[in-house]
PDB file of C-alpha atoms in Angstrom:
ATOM      1  CA  MET A   1      84.082  79.355 106.092  1.00 72.00           C
ATOM      2  CA  GLU A   2      85.548  76.344 107.695  1.00 78.00           C
ATOM      3  CA  GLY A   3      87.798  75.813 104.703  1.00 79.00           C
ATOM      4  CA  TRP A   4      89.022  79.293 104.673  1.00 77.00           C
ATOM      5  CA  PHE A   5      89.688  79.313 108.161  1.00 83.00           C
ATOM      6  CA  HIS A   6      91.563  76.010 108.126  1.00 82.00           C
ATOM      7  CA  GLU A   7      93.667  77.210 104.909  1.00 82.00           C
ATOM      8  CA  ARG A   8      94.584  80.910 106.165  1.00 82.00           C
ATOM      9  CA  ILE A   9      94.686  80.472 109.873  1.00 87.00           C
ATOM     10  CA  ILE A  10      95.595  76.884 111.086  1.00 86.00           C
ATOM     11  CA  GLU A  11      97.528  75.830 108.002  1.00 87.00           C
ATOM     12  CA  ALA A  12      99.275  79.142 107.741  1.00 86.00           C
ATOM     13  CA  HIS A  13     100.226  78.809 111.701  1.00 88.00           C
ATOM     14  CA  ARG A  14      98.091  82.076 112.463  1.00 91.00           C
ATOM     15  CA  LEU A  15      96.025  80.502 115.311  1.00 92.00           C
ATOM     16  CA  PRO A  16      97.631  82.301 118.072  1.00 93.00           C
ATOM     17  CA  LEU A  17      97.587  85.529 116.428  1.00 94.00           C
ATOM     18  CA  PHE A  18      93.798  84.674 115.704  1.00 95.00           C
ATOM     19  CA  CYS A  19      93.196  84.107 119.408  1.00 96.00           C
ATOM     20  CA  PHE A  20      95.043  87.278 120.127  1.00 97.00           C
ATOM     21  CA  PHE A  21      93.039  89.394 117.877  1.00 96.00           C
ATOM     22  CA  VAL A  22      89.453  87.773 118.983  1.00 96.00           C
ATOM     23  CA  ALA A  23      90.515  88.260 122.797  1.00 97.00           C
ATOM     24  CA  LEU A  24      91.628  91.983 122.093  1.00 96.00           C
ATOM     25  CA  ILE A  25      88.293  92.830 120.535  1.00 96.00           C
ATOM     26  CA  THR A  26      86.203  90.857 122.971  1.00 96.00           C
ATOM     27  CA  ALA A  27      87.968  92.053 126.006  1.00 96.00           C
ATOM     28  CA  PHE A  28      87.688  95.910 124.830  1.00 95.00           C
ATOM     29  CA  VAL A  29      83.941  95.556 123.981  1.00 93.00           C
ATOM     30  CA  PHE A  30      83.443  93.846 127.390  1.00 93.00           C
ATOM     31  CA  THR A  31      85.316  96.514 129.303  1.00 93.00           C
ATOM     32  CA  ARG A  32      83.736  99.366 127.592  1.00 91.00           C
ATOM     33  CA  VAL A  33      80.345  97.995 128.238  1.00 90.00           C
ATOM     34  CA  ASN A  34      81.197  97.508 131.950  1.00 89.00           C
ATOM     35  CA  VAL A  35      82.730 101.036 132.583  1.00 89.00           C
ATOM     36  CA  ARG A  36      79.565 102.694 130.752  1.00 87.00           C
ATOM     37  CA  LEU A  37      77.171 100.711 133.079  1.00 86.00           C
ATOM     38  CA  ILE A  38      79.439 101.735 136.075  1.00 84.00           C
ATOM     39  CA  ARG A  39      79.200 105.473 135.134  1.00 83.00           C
ATOM     40  CA  ALA A  40      75.408 104.975 134.722  1.00 80.00           C
ATOM     41  CA  ARG A  41      75.520 103.923 138.333  1.00 79.00           C
ATOM     42  CA  VAL A  42      73.952 100.366 137.820  1.00 78.00           C
ATOM     43  CA  ARG A  43      73.085  98.992 141.077  1.00 69.00           C
ATOM     44  CA  TRP A  44      74.828  95.525 140.659  1.00 65.00           C
ATOM     45  CA  LEU A  45      78.055  97.093 139.184  1.00 70.00           C
ATOM     46  CA  GLY A  46      80.809  99.149 140.896  1.00 73.00           C
ATOM     47  CA  ASN A  47      84.602 100.190 140.978  1.00 78.00           C
ATOM     48  CA  ILE A  48      87.217  97.821 142.566  1.00 80.00           C
ATOM     49  CA  SER A  49      88.858  99.551 145.490  1.00 80.00           C
ATOM     50  CA  VAL A  50      90.923  98.540 148.325  1.00 81.00           C
ATOM     51  CA  GLY A  51      89.894 101.010 151.161  1.00 79.00           C
ATOM     52  CA  GLU A  52      90.045 104.473 149.574  1.00 79.00           C
ATOM     53  CA  MET A  53      92.305 103.669 146.665  1.00 84.00           C
ATOM     54  CA  HIS A  54      90.545 102.922 143.571  1.00 82.00           C
ATOM     55  CA  ILE A  55      92.145  99.978 141.355  1.00 88.00           C
ATOM     56  CA  HIS A  56      92.297 100.832 137.798  1.00 90.00           C
ATOM     57  CA  HIS A  57      91.763  97.925 135.226  1.00 91.00           C
ATOM     58  CA  VAL A  58      95.023  98.628 133.825  1.00 93.00           C
ATOM     59  CA  VAL A  59      96.538  96.973 136.684  1.00 94.00           C
ATOM     60  CA  PHE A  60      94.861  93.853 135.877  1.00 94.00           C
ATOM     61  CA  GLY A  61      95.895  94.381 132.248  1.00 95.00           C
ATOM     62  CA  VAL A  62      99.731  94.424 133.277  1.00 96.00           C
ATOM     63  CA  VAL A  63      99.339  91.311 135.129  1.00 96.00           C
ATOM     64  CA  LEU A  64      97.559  89.376 132.374  1.00 96.00           C
ATOM     65  CA  THR A  65      99.959  90.606 129.920  1.00 96.00           C
ATOM     66  CA  LEU A  66     102.823  89.336 131.908  1.00 96.00           C
ATOM     67  CA  LEU A  67     101.187  86.031 132.482  1.00 96.00           C
ATOM     68  CA  GLY A  68     100.395  85.554 128.908  1.00 95.00           C
ATOM     69  CA  GLY A  69     103.738  86.614 127.648  1.00 95.00           C
ATOM     70  CA  VAL A  70     105.801  84.447 129.787  1.00 95.00           C
ATOM     71  CA  ALA A  71     103.287  81.678 129.075  1.00 94.00           C
ATOM     72  CA  GLY A  72     103.680  81.920 125.368  1.00 93.00           C
ATOM     73  CA  LEU A  73     107.361  81.879 125.750  1.00 92.00           C
ATOM     74  CA  VAL A  74     107.069  78.615 127.694  1.00 92.00           C
ATOM     75  CA  LEU A  75     104.295  77.036 125.919  1.00 89.00           C
ATOM     76  CA  SER A  76     105.339  77.871 122.238  1.00 87.00           C
ATOM     77  CA  ASP A  77     106.897  74.377 121.825  1.00 86.00           C
ATOM     78  CA  VAL A  78     104.522  72.421 123.798  1.00 87.00           C
ATOM     79  CA  SER A  79     101.298  72.444 121.690  1.00 88.00           C
ATOM     80  CA  THR A  80      99.431  74.962 119.594  1.00 90.00           C
ATOM     81  CA  GLY A  81      96.539  74.890 121.680  1.00 91.00           C
ATOM     82  CA  TRP A  82      98.194  76.064 124.932  1.00 93.00           C
ATOM     83  CA  TYR A  83     100.360  78.608 122.870  1.00 94.00           C
ATOM     84  CA  SER A  84      96.952  80.037 121.508  1.00 94.00           C
ATOM     85  CA  PHE A  85      95.382  79.956 125.027  1.00 95.00           C
ATOM     86  CA  SER A  86      98.510  82.117 126.139  1.00 96.00           C
ATOM     87  CA  ALA A  87      98.017  84.325 123.370  1.00 96.00           C
ATOM     88  CA  ALA A  88      94.420  85.040 124.354  1.00 96.00           C
ATOM     89  CA  VAL A  89      95.468  85.790 127.945  1.00 97.00           C
ATOM     90  CA  PHE A  90      98.150  88.151 126.417  1.00 97.00           C
ATOM     91  CA  GLY A  91      95.071  89.794 124.263  1.00 96.00           C
ATOM     92  CA  VAL A  92      92.808  90.390 127.141  1.00 97.00           C
ATOM     93  CA  GLY A  93      95.763  92.053 129.047  1.00 96.00           C
ATOM     94  CA  ALA A  94      96.732  94.196 126.027  1.00 96.00           C
ATOM     95  CA  ALA A  95      93.016  95.434 125.808  1.00 96.00           C
ATOM     96  CA  LEU A  96      92.989  96.359 129.625  1.00 95.00           C
ATOM     97  CA  VAL A  97      96.089  98.191 129.271  1.00 96.00           C
ATOM     98  CA  LEU A  98      95.343  99.975 126.077  1.00 95.00           C
ATOM     99  CA  ASP A  99      91.887 100.927 127.168  1.00 94.00           C
ATOM    100  CA  GLU A 100      93.760 103.281 129.781  1.00 93.00           C
ATOM    101  CA  PHE A 101      96.503 104.373 127.524  1.00 93.00           C
ATOM    102  CA  ALA A 102      95.458 107.638 128.011  1.00 91.00           C
ATOM    103  CA  LEU A 103      96.060 107.261 131.809  1.00 91.00           C
ATOM    104  CA  ILE A 104      99.683 105.964 131.220  1.00 92.00           C
ATOM    105  CA  LEU A 105     100.493 108.724 128.686  1.00 89.00           C
ATOM    106  CA  HIS A 106      99.042 111.829 130.811  1.00 90.00           C
ATOM    107  CA  LEU A 107      99.793 110.306 134.167  1.00 88.00           C
ATOM    108  CA  ARG A 108      96.336 111.142 135.533  1.00 88.00           C
ATOM    109  CA  ASP A 109      92.917 109.831 135.346  1.00 86.00           C
ATOM    110  CA  VAL A 110      91.591 111.294 132.003  1.00 87.00           C
ATOM    111  CA  TYR A 111      89.287 108.112 131.131  1.00 86.00           C
ATOM    112  CA  TRP A 112      86.260 110.342 130.709  1.00 84.00           C
ATOM    113  CA  GLN A 113      87.689 113.506 129.411  1.00 84.00           C
ATOM    114  CA  GLU A 114      88.851 114.783 126.100  1.00 80.00           C
ATOM    115  CA  GLU A 115      92.217 113.360 126.349  1.00 83.00           C
ATOM    116  CA  GLY A 116      90.775 109.817 126.875  1.00 85.00           C
ATOM    117  CA  ARG A 117      90.023 109.303 123.076  1.00 85.00           C
ATOM    118  CA  THR A 118      93.659 108.501 122.893  1.00 86.00           C
ATOM    119  CA  SER A 119      93.008 105.256 124.485  1.00 90.00           C
ATOM    120  CA  VAL A 120      90.439 104.457 122.095  1.00 89.00           C
ATOM    121  CA  ASP A 121      92.938 105.432 119.196  1.00 88.00           C
ATOM    122  CA  ALA A 122      95.527 103.175 120.526  1.00 90.00           C
ATOM    123  CA  VAL A 123      93.183 100.098 120.654  1.00 93.00           C
ATOM    124  CA  PHE A 124      91.814 100.870 117.097  1.00 91.00           C
ATOM    125  CA  VAL A 125      95.493 100.983 115.791  1.00 90.00           C
ATOM    126  CA  ALA A 126      96.282  97.599 117.545  1.00 92.00           C
ATOM    127  CA  ILE A 127      93.162  96.137 116.076  1.00 93.00           C
ATOM    128  CA  ALA A 128      93.920  97.378 112.566  1.00 91.00           C
ATOM    129  CA  ALA A 129      97.585  96.232 112.809  1.00 90.00           C
ATOM    130  CA  THR A 130      96.693  92.850 113.764  1.00 93.00           C
ATOM    131  CA  GLY A 131      94.063  92.201 111.236  1.00 92.00           C
ATOM    132  CA  LEU A 132      96.618  93.117 108.601  1.00 90.00           C
ATOM    133  CA  LEU A 133      99.108  90.709 109.867  1.00 90.00           C
ATOM    134  CA  LEU A 134      96.266  88.043 109.838  1.00 90.00           C
ATOM    135  CA  LEU A 135      95.703  89.175 106.182  1.00 87.00           C
ATOM    136  CA  GLY A 136      99.431  88.000 105.643  1.00 85.00           C
ATOM    137  CA  LEU A 137     100.722  91.476 105.299  1.00 84.00           C
ATOM    138  CA  ARG A 138     104.040  92.276 106.783  1.00 81.00           C
ATOM    139  CA  PRO A 139     105.386  95.699 107.764  1.00 82.00           C
ATOM    140  CA  LEU A 140     108.294  96.958 105.629  1.00 72.00           C
ATOM    141  CA  THR A 141     108.811  94.109 103.482  1.00 66.00           C
ATOM    142  CA  TRP A 142     109.347  93.540  99.847  1.00 58.00           C
ATOM    143  CA  ASN A 143     108.274  90.328  97.897  1.00 52.00           C
ATOM    144  CA  GLY A 144     111.022  91.047  95.320  1.00 48.00           C
ATOM    145  CA  ALA A 145     113.690  91.373  97.879  1.00 46.00           C
ATOM    146  CA  ALA A 146     114.935  87.860  97.402  1.00 47.00           C
ATOM    147  CA  ASP A 147     115.591  88.226  93.698  1.00 51.00           C
ATOM    148  CA  GLY A 148     117.154  91.622  94.079  1.00 53.00           C
ATOM    149  CA  GLY A 149     119.637  90.595  96.597  1.00 63.00           C
ATOM    150  CA  HIS A 150     120.284  91.687 100.201  1.00 75.00           C
ATOM    151  CA  TRP A 151     121.575  95.145  99.614  1.00 78.00           C
ATOM    152  CA  THR A 152     118.473  95.937  97.521  1.00 80.00           C
ATOM    153  CA  ALA A 153     116.262  94.671 100.506  1.00 78.00           C
ATOM    154  CA  LEU A 154     118.101  96.792 103.106  1.00 82.00           C
ATOM    155  CA  ALA A 155     117.722  99.978 100.702  1.00 84.00           C
ATOM    156  CA  PHE A 156     113.912  99.406 100.199  1.00 83.00           C
ATOM    157  CA  LEU A 157     113.518  99.167 103.836  1.00 85.00           C
ATOM    158  CA  PHE A 158     115.774 102.093 104.702  1.00 89.00           C
ATOM    159  CA  VAL A 159     113.643 104.265 102.248  1.00 89.00           C
ATOM    160  CA  ASN A 160     110.342 102.973 103.748  1.00 89.00           C
ATOM    161  CA  LEU A 161     111.370 103.919 107.086  1.00 90.00           C
ATOM    162  CA  VAL A 162     112.406 107.569 105.864  1.00 92.00           C
ATOM    163  CA  PHE A 163     109.151 107.953 104.215  1.00 93.00           C
ATOM    164  CA  ALA A 164     107.271 106.492 107.262  1.00 92.00           C
ATOM    165  CA  MET A 165     109.014 109.030 109.606  1.00 93.00           C
ATOM    166  CA  ILE A 166     108.162 112.002 107.210  1.00 94.00           C
ATOM    167  CA  THR A 167     104.683 110.984 107.109  1.00 93.00           C
ATOM    168  CA  LEU A 168     104.275 110.695 110.741  1.00 92.00           C
ATOM    169  CA  LEU A 169     105.969 114.180 111.342  1.00 93.00           C
ATOM    170  CA  LYS A 170     103.464 115.640 108.997  1.00 92.00           C
ATOM    171  CA  GLY A 171     100.722 114.520 111.324  1.00 90.00           C
ATOM    172  CA  LYS A 172      99.262 111.713 109.383  1.00 90.00           C
ATOM    173  CA  ILE A 173      99.472 109.082 111.874  1.00 87.00           C
ATOM    174  CA  TRP A 174      96.936 106.472 110.318  1.00 85.00           C
ATOM    175  CA  SER A 175      98.781 106.929 106.918  1.00 88.00           C
ATOM    176  CA  GLY A 176     102.083 106.379 108.600  1.00 89.00           C
ATOM    177  CA  LEU A 177     101.041 103.138 110.406  1.00 86.00           C
ATOM    178  CA  LEU A 178      99.204 101.684 107.708  1.00 87.00           C
ATOM    179  CA  GLY A 179     101.726 102.734 105.178  1.00 89.00           C
ATOM    180  CA  LEU A 180     103.950 100.301 106.997  1.00 87.00           C
ATOM    181  CA  PHE A 181     101.986  97.397 105.539  1.00 88.00           C
ATOM    182  CA  VAL A 182     101.153  99.223 102.479  1.00 87.00           C
ATOM    183  CA  PRO A 183     104.219 101.279 101.368  1.00 88.00           C
ATOM    184  CA  PRO A 184     102.256 103.480  98.565  1.00 90.00           C
ATOM    185  CA  LEU A 185     100.387 105.144 101.351  1.00 91.00           C
ATOM    186  CA  LEU A 186     103.821 106.206 102.804  1.00 91.00           C
ATOM    187  CA  TYR A 187     104.844 107.732  99.569  1.00 92.00           C
ATOM    188  CA  VAL A 188     101.642 109.868  99.199  1.00 92.00           C
ATOM    189  CA  GLY A 189     101.579 111.124 102.789  1.00 92.00           C
ATOM    190  CA  ALA A 190     105.129 112.189 102.521  1.00 92.00           C
ATOM    191  CA  VAL A 191     104.480 114.001  99.374  1.00 92.00           C
ATOM    192  CA  ARG A 192     101.321 116.005 100.532  1.00 92.00           C
ATOM    193  CA  VAL A 193     100.973 118.987 102.422  1.00 92.00           C
ATOM    194  CA  ALA A 194     101.438 118.473 106.326  1.00 92.00           C
ATOM    195  CA  ARG A 195      98.630 119.010 108.651  1.00 90.00           C
ATOM    196  CA  PRO A 196      98.839 122.773 110.326  1.00 90.00           C
ATOM    197  CA  GLY A 197      99.459 121.303 113.978  1.00 87.00           C
ATOM    198  CA  SER A 198     101.958 118.895 112.863  1.00 90.00           C
ATOM    199  CA  PRO A 199     105.824 119.198 113.805  1.00 91.00           C
ATOM    200  CA  TRP A 200     106.685 119.602 110.102  1.00 92.00           C
ATOM    201  CA  ALA A 201     104.285 122.363 109.604  1.00 90.00           C
ATOM    202  CA  ARG A 202     105.813 124.266 112.773  1.00 90.00           C
ATOM    203  CA  TRP A 203     109.293 123.600 111.330  1.00 91.00           C
ATOM    204  CA  CYS A 204     108.756 124.420 107.746  1.00 90.00           C
ATOM    205  CA  TYR A 205     105.352 126.550 107.324  1.00 89.00           C
ATOM    206  CA  SER A 206     104.939 128.493 110.533  1.00 86.00           C
ATOM    207  CA  ASP A 207     106.461 132.330 111.124  1.00 84.00           C
ATOM    208  CA  ARG A 208     108.872 130.520 113.501  1.00 83.00           C
ATOM    209  CA  ALA A 209     110.569 128.529 110.674  1.00 82.00           C
ATOM    210  CA  ARG A 210     113.811 129.650 109.089  1.00 81.00           C
ATOM    211  CA  ARG A 211     112.084 130.072 105.624  1.00 85.00           C
ATOM    212  CA  PRO A 212     108.248 130.549 106.505  1.00 87.00           C
ATOM    213  CA  ARG A 213     105.932 129.396 103.673  1.00 89.00           C
ATOM    214  CA  PRO A 214     102.515 131.253 104.363  1.00 88.00           C
ATOM    215  CA  ARG A 215     100.901 129.857 101.321  1.00 91.00           C
ATOM    216  CA  LEU A 216     101.587 126.274 102.327  1.00 89.00           C
ATOM    217  CA  MET A 217     100.269 126.899 105.711  1.00 90.00           C
ATOM    218  CA  ALA A 218      97.059 128.651 104.286  1.00 91.00           C
ATOM    219  CA  LYS A 219      96.703 125.483 101.974  1.00 91.00           C
ATOM    220  CA  ALA A 220      97.078 123.171 104.924  1.00 90.00           C
ATOM    221  CA  ILE A 221      94.597 124.911 107.111  1.00 90.00           C
ATOM    222  CA  HIS A 222      92.004 124.937 104.031  1.00 90.00           C
ATOM    223  CA  ARG A 223      92.607 121.324 103.621  1.00 88.00           C
ATOM    224  CA  GLU A 224      92.116 120.615 107.498  1.00 86.00           C
ATOM    225  CA  GLU A 225      88.785 122.577 107.499  1.00 87.00           C
ATOM    226  CA  ARG A 226      87.419 121.097 104.236  1.00 86.00           C
ATOM    227  CA  TRP A 227      88.571 117.485 104.413  1.00 84.00           C
ATOM    228  CA  ARG A 228      89.986 116.449 107.697  1.00 83.00           C
ATOM    229  CA  ARG A 229      87.429 117.785 109.960  1.00 84.00           C
ATOM    230  CA  PRO A 230      84.454 115.673 108.533  1.00 86.00           C
ATOM    231  CA  VAL A 231      86.533 112.876 108.849  1.00 83.00           C
ATOM    232  CA  ILE A 232      87.590 113.533 112.434  1.00 82.00           C
ATOM    233  CA  ARG A 233      83.667 114.106 113.117  1.00 85.00           C
ATOM    234  CA  ALA A 234      82.945 110.774 111.721  1.00 86.00           C
ATOM    235  CA  LYS A 235      85.679 109.021 113.701  1.00 81.00           C
ATOM    236  CA  ILE A 236      84.491 110.482 116.848  1.00 83.00           C
ATOM    237  CA  ALA A 237      81.014 109.518 116.226  1.00 86.00           C
ATOM    238  CA  VAL A 238      82.175 105.810 115.846  1.00 83.00           C
ATOM    239  CA  GLN A 239      84.226 106.255 119.089  1.00 78.00           C
ATOM    240  CA  GLU A 240      81.327 107.514 121.049  1.00 80.00           C
ATOM    241  CA  PHE A 241      78.926 104.620 119.608  1.00 83.00           C
ATOM    242  CA  VAL A 242      81.728 102.002 120.930  1.00 78.00           C
ATOM    243  CA  SER A 243      83.039 103.658 123.951  1.00 77.00           C
ATOM    244  CA  GLY A 244      80.726 106.389 125.060  1.00 79.00           C
ATOM    245  CA  ARG A 245      81.101 110.149 125.361  1.00 79.00           C
ATOM    246  CA  HIS A 246      84.357 111.568 126.663  1.00 73.00           C
ATOM    247  CA  ASP A 247      83.385 115.272 127.065  1.00 67.00           C
ATOM    248  CA  LEU A 248      80.377 114.843 129.459  1.00 62.00           C
ATOM    249  CA  PRO A 249      80.755 115.300 133.241  1.00 58.00           C
ATOM    250  CA  ALA A 250      80.258 112.373 135.485  1.00 53.00           C
ATOM    251  CA  PRO A 251      76.794 112.238 137.029  1.00 52.00           C
ATOM    252  CA  ALA A 252      76.628 114.186 140.377  1.00 50.00           C
ATOM    253  CA  LEU A 253      74.255 111.765 142.274  1.00 46.00           C
ATOM    254  CA  PRO A 254      76.256 109.388 144.737  1.00 48.00           C
ATOM    255  CA  ASP A 255      76.102 105.648 144.320  1.00 47.00           C
ATOM    256  CA  ARG A 256      72.827 104.037 145.544  1.00 46.00           C
ATOM    257  CA  ARG A 257      74.670 101.980 147.845  1.00 49.00           C
ATOM    258  CA  LEU A 258      76.275 104.895 149.685  1.00 48.00           C
ATOM    259  CA  ARG A 259      73.152 107.126 149.879  1.00 46.00           C
ATOM    260  CA  ARG A 260      71.845 107.845 153.351  1.00 49.00           C
ATOM    261  CA  ARG A 261      68.449 108.604 154.329  1.00 50.00           C
ATOM    262  CA  VAL A 262      68.348 112.300 155.308  1.00 46.00           C
ATOM    263  CA  VAL A 263      65.824 112.803 158.088  1.00 49.00           C
ATOM    264  CA  SER A 264      64.739 116.477 158.716  1.00 48.00           C
ATOM    265  CA  PRO A 265      65.486 117.584 162.282  1.00 53.00           C
ATOM    266  CA  ARG A 266      62.337 117.744 164.347  1.00 56.00           C
ATOM    267  CA  PRO A 267      61.292 121.411 165.290  1.00 52.00           C
ATOM    268  CA  ARG A 268      61.135 122.518 168.562  1.00 54.00           C
ATOM    269  CA  GLN A 269      57.590 122.860 170.074  1.00 56.00           C
ATOM    270  CA  GLY A 270      56.772 126.703 170.395  1.00 52.00           C
ATOM    271  CA  ALA A 271      59.159 127.767 167.686  1.00 50.00           C
ATOM    272  CA  GLU A 272      57.971 130.074 164.977  1.00 51.00           C
ATOM    273  CA  HIS A 273      57.490 128.529 161.444  1.00 49.00           C
ATOM    274  CA  PRO A 274      55.646 130.262 158.728  1.00 51.00           C
ATOM    275  CA  GLY A 275      52.411 128.916 157.477  1.00 50.00           C
ATOM    276  CA  ARG A 276      50.800 125.816 159.325  1.00 50.00           C
ATOM    277  CA  PRO A 277      51.876 125.241 162.963  1.00 50.00           C
ATOM    278  CA  TRP A 278      53.764 122.032 163.497  1.00 48.00           C
ATOM    279  CA  ARG A 279      51.854 119.257 165.284  1.00 52.00           C
ATOM    280  CA  SER A 280      53.336 116.124 166.550  1.00 49.00           C
ATOM    281  CA  GLY A 281      50.383 113.749 165.413  1.00 51.00           C
ATOM    282  CA  ARG A 282      50.038 112.565 169.286  1.00 53.00           C
ATOM    283  CA  PRO A 283      46.895 113.445 171.401  1.00 54.00           C
ATOM    284  CA  ARG A 284      47.460 116.294 173.801  1.00 55.00           C
ATOM    285  CA  ALA A 285      47.071 115.315 177.518  1.00 57.00           C
ATOM    286  CA  HIS A 286      44.159 117.024 179.168  1.00 50.00           C
TER     287      HIS A 286
END
């Protein structure tokens, strides 16, 4: 393991990328554990607030991302160790920002709502892309481009970009993103039928298209129900295992530190009460 790390990471000058990768995963897991404990109303944890304003952790993520990015630009020529440290700081900031990606996208707090799953998807995409880069894959590159000439390389790049755009328009996000590193996935995704809710299906299959294709739309719906739905359920199960349920309402009980002891008002003497009459517990004066 040590030999593999030295050969594939250190000698390949991928140590800063590896530190970013580890910091991204560690910060995301720590953040999710922390917010789940806060949601469970653990006594020693709580949200960060200034007065009545709640400070989201995306704010700290933006600050750490700027610090890590600028420090990386300054320390890249100083030493590999400091450059790797700045990459780790950048990874922590990126994890905090991506964990609230849905808040930035919708411009409202949807962290524990159905739309909040977008944040987990964004983190998974970042982890997958960084992992492929660590393995030595490069997006939209061709190893035979040097032998075929400059124009061949540009043509290969243009064709891959076109296929990637078609795949993404057909609603196949993972195929389009991973296909940037493995081009055959782009070709398969671009040729196959689009997902029923994708822009491509609305433009080419639906009744509002210039040339509606109801057979292709029916085929897309059939594949969505038979093949895509089980995959989506499995993905949601993994997301809920890592990040918690996004479709459950928050507990209605107030925070324990904010609870006040409720004292029932003392009934007045002589008032009418059903059942047993009230007694103060003190002896009456004779």
